[in-house]
mmCIF file of N, CA and C in Angstrom:
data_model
loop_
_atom_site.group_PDB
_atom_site.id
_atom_site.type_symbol
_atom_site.label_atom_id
_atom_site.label_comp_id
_atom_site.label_asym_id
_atom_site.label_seq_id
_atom_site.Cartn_x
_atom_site.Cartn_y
_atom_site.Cartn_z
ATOM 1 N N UNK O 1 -1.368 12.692 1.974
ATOM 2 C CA UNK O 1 -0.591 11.676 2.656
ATOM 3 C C UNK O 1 0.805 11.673 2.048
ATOM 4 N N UNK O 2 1.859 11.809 3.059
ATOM 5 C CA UNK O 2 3.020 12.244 2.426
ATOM 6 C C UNK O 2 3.751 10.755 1.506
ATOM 7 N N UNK O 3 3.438 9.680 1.978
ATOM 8 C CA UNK O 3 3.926 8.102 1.615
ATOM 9 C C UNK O 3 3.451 8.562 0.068
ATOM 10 N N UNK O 4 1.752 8.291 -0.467
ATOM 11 C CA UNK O 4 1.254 8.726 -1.731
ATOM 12 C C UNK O 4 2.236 9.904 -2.857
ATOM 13 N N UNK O 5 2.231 11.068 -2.009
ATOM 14 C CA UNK O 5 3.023 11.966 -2.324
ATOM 15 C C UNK O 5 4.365 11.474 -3.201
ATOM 16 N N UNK O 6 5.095 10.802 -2.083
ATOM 17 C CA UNK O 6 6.258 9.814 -2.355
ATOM 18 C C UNK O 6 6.823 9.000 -3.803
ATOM 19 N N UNK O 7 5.378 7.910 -3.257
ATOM 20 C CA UNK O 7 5.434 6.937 -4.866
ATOM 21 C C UNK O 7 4.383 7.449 -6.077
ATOM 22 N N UNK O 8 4.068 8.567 -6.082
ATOM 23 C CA UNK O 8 2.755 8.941 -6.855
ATOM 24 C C UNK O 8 1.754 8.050 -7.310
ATOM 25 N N UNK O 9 1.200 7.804 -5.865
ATOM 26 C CA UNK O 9 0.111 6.669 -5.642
ATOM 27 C C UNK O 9 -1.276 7.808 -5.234
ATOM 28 N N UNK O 10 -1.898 6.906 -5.516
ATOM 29 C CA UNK O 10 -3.453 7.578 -5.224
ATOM 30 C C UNK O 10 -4.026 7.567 -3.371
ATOM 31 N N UNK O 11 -3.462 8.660 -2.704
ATOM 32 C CA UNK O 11 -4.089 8.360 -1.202
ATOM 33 C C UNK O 11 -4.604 7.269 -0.801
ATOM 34 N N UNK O 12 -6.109 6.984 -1.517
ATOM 35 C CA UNK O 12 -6.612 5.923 -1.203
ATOM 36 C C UNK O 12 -6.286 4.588 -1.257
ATOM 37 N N UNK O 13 -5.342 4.982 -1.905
ATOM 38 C CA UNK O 13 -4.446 3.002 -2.367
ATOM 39 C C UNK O 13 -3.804 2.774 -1.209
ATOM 40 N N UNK O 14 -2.908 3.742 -0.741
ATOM 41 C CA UNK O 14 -2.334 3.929 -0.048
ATOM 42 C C UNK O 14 -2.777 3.484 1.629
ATOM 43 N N UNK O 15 -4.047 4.435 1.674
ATOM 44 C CA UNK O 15 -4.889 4.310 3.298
ATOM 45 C C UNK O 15 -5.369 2.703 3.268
ATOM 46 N N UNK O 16 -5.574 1.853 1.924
ATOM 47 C CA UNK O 16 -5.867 0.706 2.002
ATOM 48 C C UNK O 16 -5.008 -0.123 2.253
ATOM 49 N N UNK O 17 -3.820 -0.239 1.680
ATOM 50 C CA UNK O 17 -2.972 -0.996 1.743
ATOM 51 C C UNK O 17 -2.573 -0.975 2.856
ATOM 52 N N UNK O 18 -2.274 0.320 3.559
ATOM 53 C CA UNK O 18 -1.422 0.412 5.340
ATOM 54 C C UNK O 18 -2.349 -0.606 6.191
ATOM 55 N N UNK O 19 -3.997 -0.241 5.506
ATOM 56 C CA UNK O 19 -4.953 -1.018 6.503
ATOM 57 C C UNK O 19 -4.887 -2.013 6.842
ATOM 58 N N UNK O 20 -4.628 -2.702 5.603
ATOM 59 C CA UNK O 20 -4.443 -4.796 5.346
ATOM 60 C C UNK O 20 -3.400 -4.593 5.829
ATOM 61 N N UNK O 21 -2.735 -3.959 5.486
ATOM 62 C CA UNK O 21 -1.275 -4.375 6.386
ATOM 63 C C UNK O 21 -1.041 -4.475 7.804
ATOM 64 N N UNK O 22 -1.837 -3.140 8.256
ATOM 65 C CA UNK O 22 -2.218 -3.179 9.721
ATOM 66 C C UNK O 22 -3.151 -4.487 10.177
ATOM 67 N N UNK O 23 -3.826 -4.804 9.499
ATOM 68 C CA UNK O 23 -4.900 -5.757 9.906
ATOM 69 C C UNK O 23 -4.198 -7.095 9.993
ATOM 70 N N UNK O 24 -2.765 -7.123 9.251
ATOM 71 C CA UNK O 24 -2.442 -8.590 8.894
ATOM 72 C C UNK O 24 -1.056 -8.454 9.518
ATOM 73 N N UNK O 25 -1.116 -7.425 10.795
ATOM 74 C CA UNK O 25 -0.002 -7.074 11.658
ATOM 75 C C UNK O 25 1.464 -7.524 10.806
ATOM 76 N N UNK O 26 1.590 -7.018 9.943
ATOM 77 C CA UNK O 26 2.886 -6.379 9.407
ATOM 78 C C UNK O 26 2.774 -5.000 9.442
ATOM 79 N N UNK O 27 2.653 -4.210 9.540
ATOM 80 C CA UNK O 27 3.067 -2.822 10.174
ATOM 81 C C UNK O 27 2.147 -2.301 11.387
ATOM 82 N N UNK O 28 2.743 -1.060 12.239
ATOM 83 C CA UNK O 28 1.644 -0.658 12.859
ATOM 84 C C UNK O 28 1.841 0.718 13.185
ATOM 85 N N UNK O 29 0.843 1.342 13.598
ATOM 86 C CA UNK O 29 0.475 2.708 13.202
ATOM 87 C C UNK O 29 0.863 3.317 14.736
ATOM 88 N N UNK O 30 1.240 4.447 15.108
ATOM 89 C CA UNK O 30 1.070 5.023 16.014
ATOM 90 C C UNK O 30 1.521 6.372 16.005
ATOM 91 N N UNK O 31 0.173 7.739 16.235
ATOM 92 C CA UNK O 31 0.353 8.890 16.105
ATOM 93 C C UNK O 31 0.323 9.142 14.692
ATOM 94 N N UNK O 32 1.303 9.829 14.395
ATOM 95 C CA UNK O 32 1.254 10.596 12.867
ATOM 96 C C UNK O 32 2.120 9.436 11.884
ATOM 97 N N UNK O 33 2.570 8.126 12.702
ATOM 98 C CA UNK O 33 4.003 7.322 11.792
ATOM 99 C C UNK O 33 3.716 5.884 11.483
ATOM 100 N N UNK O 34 4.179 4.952 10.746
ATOM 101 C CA UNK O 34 3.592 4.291 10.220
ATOM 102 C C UNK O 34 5.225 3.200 10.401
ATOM 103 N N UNK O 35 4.939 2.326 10.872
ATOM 104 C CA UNK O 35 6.146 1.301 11.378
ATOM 105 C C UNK O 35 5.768 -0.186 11.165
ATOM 106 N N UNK O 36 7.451 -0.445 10.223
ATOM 107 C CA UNK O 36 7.040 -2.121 10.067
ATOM 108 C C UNK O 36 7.364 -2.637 11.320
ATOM 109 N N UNK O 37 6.515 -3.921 11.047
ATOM 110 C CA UNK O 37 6.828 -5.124 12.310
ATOM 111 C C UNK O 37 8.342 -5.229 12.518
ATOM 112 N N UNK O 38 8.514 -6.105 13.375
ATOM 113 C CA UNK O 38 10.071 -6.563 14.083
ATOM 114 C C UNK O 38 10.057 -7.687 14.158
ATOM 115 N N UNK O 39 9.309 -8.796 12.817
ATOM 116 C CA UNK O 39 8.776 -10.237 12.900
ATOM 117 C C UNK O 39 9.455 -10.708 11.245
ATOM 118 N N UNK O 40 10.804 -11.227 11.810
ATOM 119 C CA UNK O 40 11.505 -11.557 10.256
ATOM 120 C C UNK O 40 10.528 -12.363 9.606
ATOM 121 N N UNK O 41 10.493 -13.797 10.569
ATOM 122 C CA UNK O 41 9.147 -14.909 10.058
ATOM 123 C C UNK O 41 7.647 -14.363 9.178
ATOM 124 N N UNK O 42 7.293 -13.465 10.085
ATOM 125 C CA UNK O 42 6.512 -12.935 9.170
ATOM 126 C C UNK O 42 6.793 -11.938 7.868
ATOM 127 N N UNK O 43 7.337 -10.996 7.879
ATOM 128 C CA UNK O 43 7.752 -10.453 6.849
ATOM 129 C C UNK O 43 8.340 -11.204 5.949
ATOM 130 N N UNK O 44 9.413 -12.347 5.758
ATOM 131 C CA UNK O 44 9.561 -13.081 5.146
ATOM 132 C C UNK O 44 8.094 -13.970 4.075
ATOM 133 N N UNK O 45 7.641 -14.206 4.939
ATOM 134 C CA UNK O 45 6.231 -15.140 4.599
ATOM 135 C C UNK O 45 5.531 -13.794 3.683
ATOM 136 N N UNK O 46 5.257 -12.762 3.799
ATOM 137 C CA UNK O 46 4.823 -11.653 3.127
ATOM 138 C C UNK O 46 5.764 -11.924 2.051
ATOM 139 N N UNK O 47 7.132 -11.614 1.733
ATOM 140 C CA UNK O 47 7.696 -11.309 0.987
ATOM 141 C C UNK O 47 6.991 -12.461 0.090
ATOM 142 N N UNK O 48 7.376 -13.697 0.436
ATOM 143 C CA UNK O 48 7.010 -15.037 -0.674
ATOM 144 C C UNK O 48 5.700 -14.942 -1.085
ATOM 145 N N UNK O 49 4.563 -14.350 -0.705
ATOM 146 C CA UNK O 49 3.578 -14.325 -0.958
ATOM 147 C C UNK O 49 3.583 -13.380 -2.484
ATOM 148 N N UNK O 50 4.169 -12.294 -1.930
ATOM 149 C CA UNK O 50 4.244 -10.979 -3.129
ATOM 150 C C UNK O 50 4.646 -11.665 -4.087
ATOM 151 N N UNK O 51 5.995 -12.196 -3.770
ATOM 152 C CA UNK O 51 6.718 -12.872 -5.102
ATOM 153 C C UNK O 51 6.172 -13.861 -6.147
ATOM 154 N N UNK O 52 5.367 -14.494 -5.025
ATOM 155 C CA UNK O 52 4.284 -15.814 -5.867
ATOM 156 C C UNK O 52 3.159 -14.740 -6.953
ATOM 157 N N UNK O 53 2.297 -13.450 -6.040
ATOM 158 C CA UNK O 53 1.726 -12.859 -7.251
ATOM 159 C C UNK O 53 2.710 -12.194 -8.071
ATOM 160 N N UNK O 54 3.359 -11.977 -8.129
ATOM 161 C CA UNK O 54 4.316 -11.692 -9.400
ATOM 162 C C UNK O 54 4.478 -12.316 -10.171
ATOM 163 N N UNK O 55 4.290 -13.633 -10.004
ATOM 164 C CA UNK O 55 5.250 -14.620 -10.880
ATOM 165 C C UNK O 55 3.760 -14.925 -11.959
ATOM 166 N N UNK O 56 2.781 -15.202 -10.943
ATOM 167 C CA UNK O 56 1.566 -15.617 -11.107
ATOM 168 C C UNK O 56 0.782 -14.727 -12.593
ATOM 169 N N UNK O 57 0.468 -12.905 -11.701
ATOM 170 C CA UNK O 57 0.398 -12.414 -13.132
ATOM 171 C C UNK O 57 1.542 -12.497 -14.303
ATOM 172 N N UNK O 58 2.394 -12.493 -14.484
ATOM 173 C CA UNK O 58 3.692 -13.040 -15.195
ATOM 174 C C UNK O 58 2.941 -13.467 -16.592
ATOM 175 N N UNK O 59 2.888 -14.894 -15.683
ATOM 176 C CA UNK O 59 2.382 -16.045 -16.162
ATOM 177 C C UNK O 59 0.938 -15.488 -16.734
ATOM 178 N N UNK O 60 -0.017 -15.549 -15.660
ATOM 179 C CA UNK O 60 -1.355 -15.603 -16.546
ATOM 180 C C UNK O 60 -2.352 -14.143 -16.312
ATOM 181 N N UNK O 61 -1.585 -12.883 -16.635
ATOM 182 C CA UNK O 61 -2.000 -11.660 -16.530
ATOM 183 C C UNK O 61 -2.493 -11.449 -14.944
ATOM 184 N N UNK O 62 -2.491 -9.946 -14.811
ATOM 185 C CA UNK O 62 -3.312 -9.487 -14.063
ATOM 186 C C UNK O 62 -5.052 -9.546 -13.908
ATOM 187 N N UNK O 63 -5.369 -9.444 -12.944
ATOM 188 C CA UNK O 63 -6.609 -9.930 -12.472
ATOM 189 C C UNK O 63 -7.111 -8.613 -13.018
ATOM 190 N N UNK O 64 -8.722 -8.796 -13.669
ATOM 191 C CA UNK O 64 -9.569 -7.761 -14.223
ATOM 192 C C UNK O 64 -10.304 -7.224 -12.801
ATOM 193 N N UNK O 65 -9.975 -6.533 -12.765
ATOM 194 C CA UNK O 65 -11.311 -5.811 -11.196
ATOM 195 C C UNK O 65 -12.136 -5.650 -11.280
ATOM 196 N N UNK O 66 -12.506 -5.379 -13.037
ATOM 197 C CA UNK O 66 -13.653 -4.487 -12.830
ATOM 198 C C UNK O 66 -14.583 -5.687 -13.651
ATOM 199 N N UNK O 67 -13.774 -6.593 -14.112
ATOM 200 C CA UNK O 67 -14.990 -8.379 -14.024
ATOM 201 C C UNK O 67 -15.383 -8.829 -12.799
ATOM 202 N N UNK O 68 -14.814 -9.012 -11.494
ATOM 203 C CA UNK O 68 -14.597 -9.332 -10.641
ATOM 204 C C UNK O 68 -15.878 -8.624 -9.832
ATOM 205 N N UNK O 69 -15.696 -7.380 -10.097
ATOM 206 C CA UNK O 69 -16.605 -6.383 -9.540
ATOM 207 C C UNK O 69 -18.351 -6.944 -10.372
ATOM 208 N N UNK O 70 -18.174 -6.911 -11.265
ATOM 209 C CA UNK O 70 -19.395 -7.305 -12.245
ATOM 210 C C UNK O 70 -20.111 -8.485 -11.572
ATOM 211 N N UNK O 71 -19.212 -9.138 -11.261
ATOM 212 C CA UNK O 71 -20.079 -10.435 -10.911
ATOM 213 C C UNK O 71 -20.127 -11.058 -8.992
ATOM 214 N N UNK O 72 -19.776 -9.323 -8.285
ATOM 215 C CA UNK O 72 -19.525 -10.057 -6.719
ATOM 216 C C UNK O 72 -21.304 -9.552 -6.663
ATOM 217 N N UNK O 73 -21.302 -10.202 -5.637
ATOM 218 C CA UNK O 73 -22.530 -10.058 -4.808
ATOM 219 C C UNK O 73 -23.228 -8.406 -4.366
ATOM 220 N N UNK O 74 -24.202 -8.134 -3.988
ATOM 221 C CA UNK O 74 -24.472 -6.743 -3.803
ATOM 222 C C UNK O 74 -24.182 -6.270 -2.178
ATOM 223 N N UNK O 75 -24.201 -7.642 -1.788
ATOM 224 C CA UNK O 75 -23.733 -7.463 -0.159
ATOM 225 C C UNK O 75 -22.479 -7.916 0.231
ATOM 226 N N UNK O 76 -21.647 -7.236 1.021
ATOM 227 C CA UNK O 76 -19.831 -7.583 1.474
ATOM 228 C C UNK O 76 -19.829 -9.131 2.522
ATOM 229 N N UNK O 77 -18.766 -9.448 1.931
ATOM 230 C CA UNK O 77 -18.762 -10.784 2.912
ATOM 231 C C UNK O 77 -18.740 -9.991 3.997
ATOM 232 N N UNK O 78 -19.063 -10.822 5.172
ATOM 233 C CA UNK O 78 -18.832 -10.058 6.502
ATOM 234 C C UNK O 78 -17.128 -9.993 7.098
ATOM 235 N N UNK O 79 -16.283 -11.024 6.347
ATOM 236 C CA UNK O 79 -14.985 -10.909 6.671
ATOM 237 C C UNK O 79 -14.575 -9.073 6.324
ATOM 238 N N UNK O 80 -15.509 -8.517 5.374
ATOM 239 C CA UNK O 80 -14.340 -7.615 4.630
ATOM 240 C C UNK O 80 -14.898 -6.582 4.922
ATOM 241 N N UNK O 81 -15.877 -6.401 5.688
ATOM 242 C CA UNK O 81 -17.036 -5.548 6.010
ATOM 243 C C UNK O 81 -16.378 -3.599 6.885
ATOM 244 N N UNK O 82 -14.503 -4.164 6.861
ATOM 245 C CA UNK O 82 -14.498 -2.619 7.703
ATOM 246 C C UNK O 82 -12.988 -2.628 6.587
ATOM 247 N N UNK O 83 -13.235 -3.263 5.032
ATOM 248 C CA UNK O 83 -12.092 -2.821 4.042
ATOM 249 C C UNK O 83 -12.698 -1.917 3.121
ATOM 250 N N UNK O 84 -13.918 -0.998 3.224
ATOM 251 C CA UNK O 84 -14.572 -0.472 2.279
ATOM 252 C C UNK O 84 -14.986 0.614 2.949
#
């Protein structure tokens, strides 16, 4: 994936992140290209969001994944059921 390539990110971070993003219609996909929205309101509202986790780990570290992972359930919520 040429984006990965780009930021020397791991493909898969990559195919995830476009996904949520696609899913949470800030960008959208068509053919081989990958295009942000044309929704200031929303992209804005994204931006403040990012900025809040920034500030957040800052403040009180980054989130452990692999605690997180330790203690989820063995079955996917059904919300998240096509992020895996």
């Amino acid at each position: 994936m040429e984006i990965a390539t780009q930021i020397d990110v791991d493909e898969g971070a990559v195919s995830t992140a476009l996904s949520r993003l696609r899913n949470s219609n800030l960008v959208k996909h068509e053919a081989t290209y990958w295009a942000i929205i044309n929704d200031s309101g929303r992209l804005d509202g994204y931006s403040r969001y990012e900025r809040a986790t920034t500030l957040f780990n800052e403040q009180f570290g980054e989130e452990d994944k692999e605690a997180w992972r330790e203690h989820a359930p063995e079955e996917s919520h059904p919300s998240v059921e096509n992020e895996q």
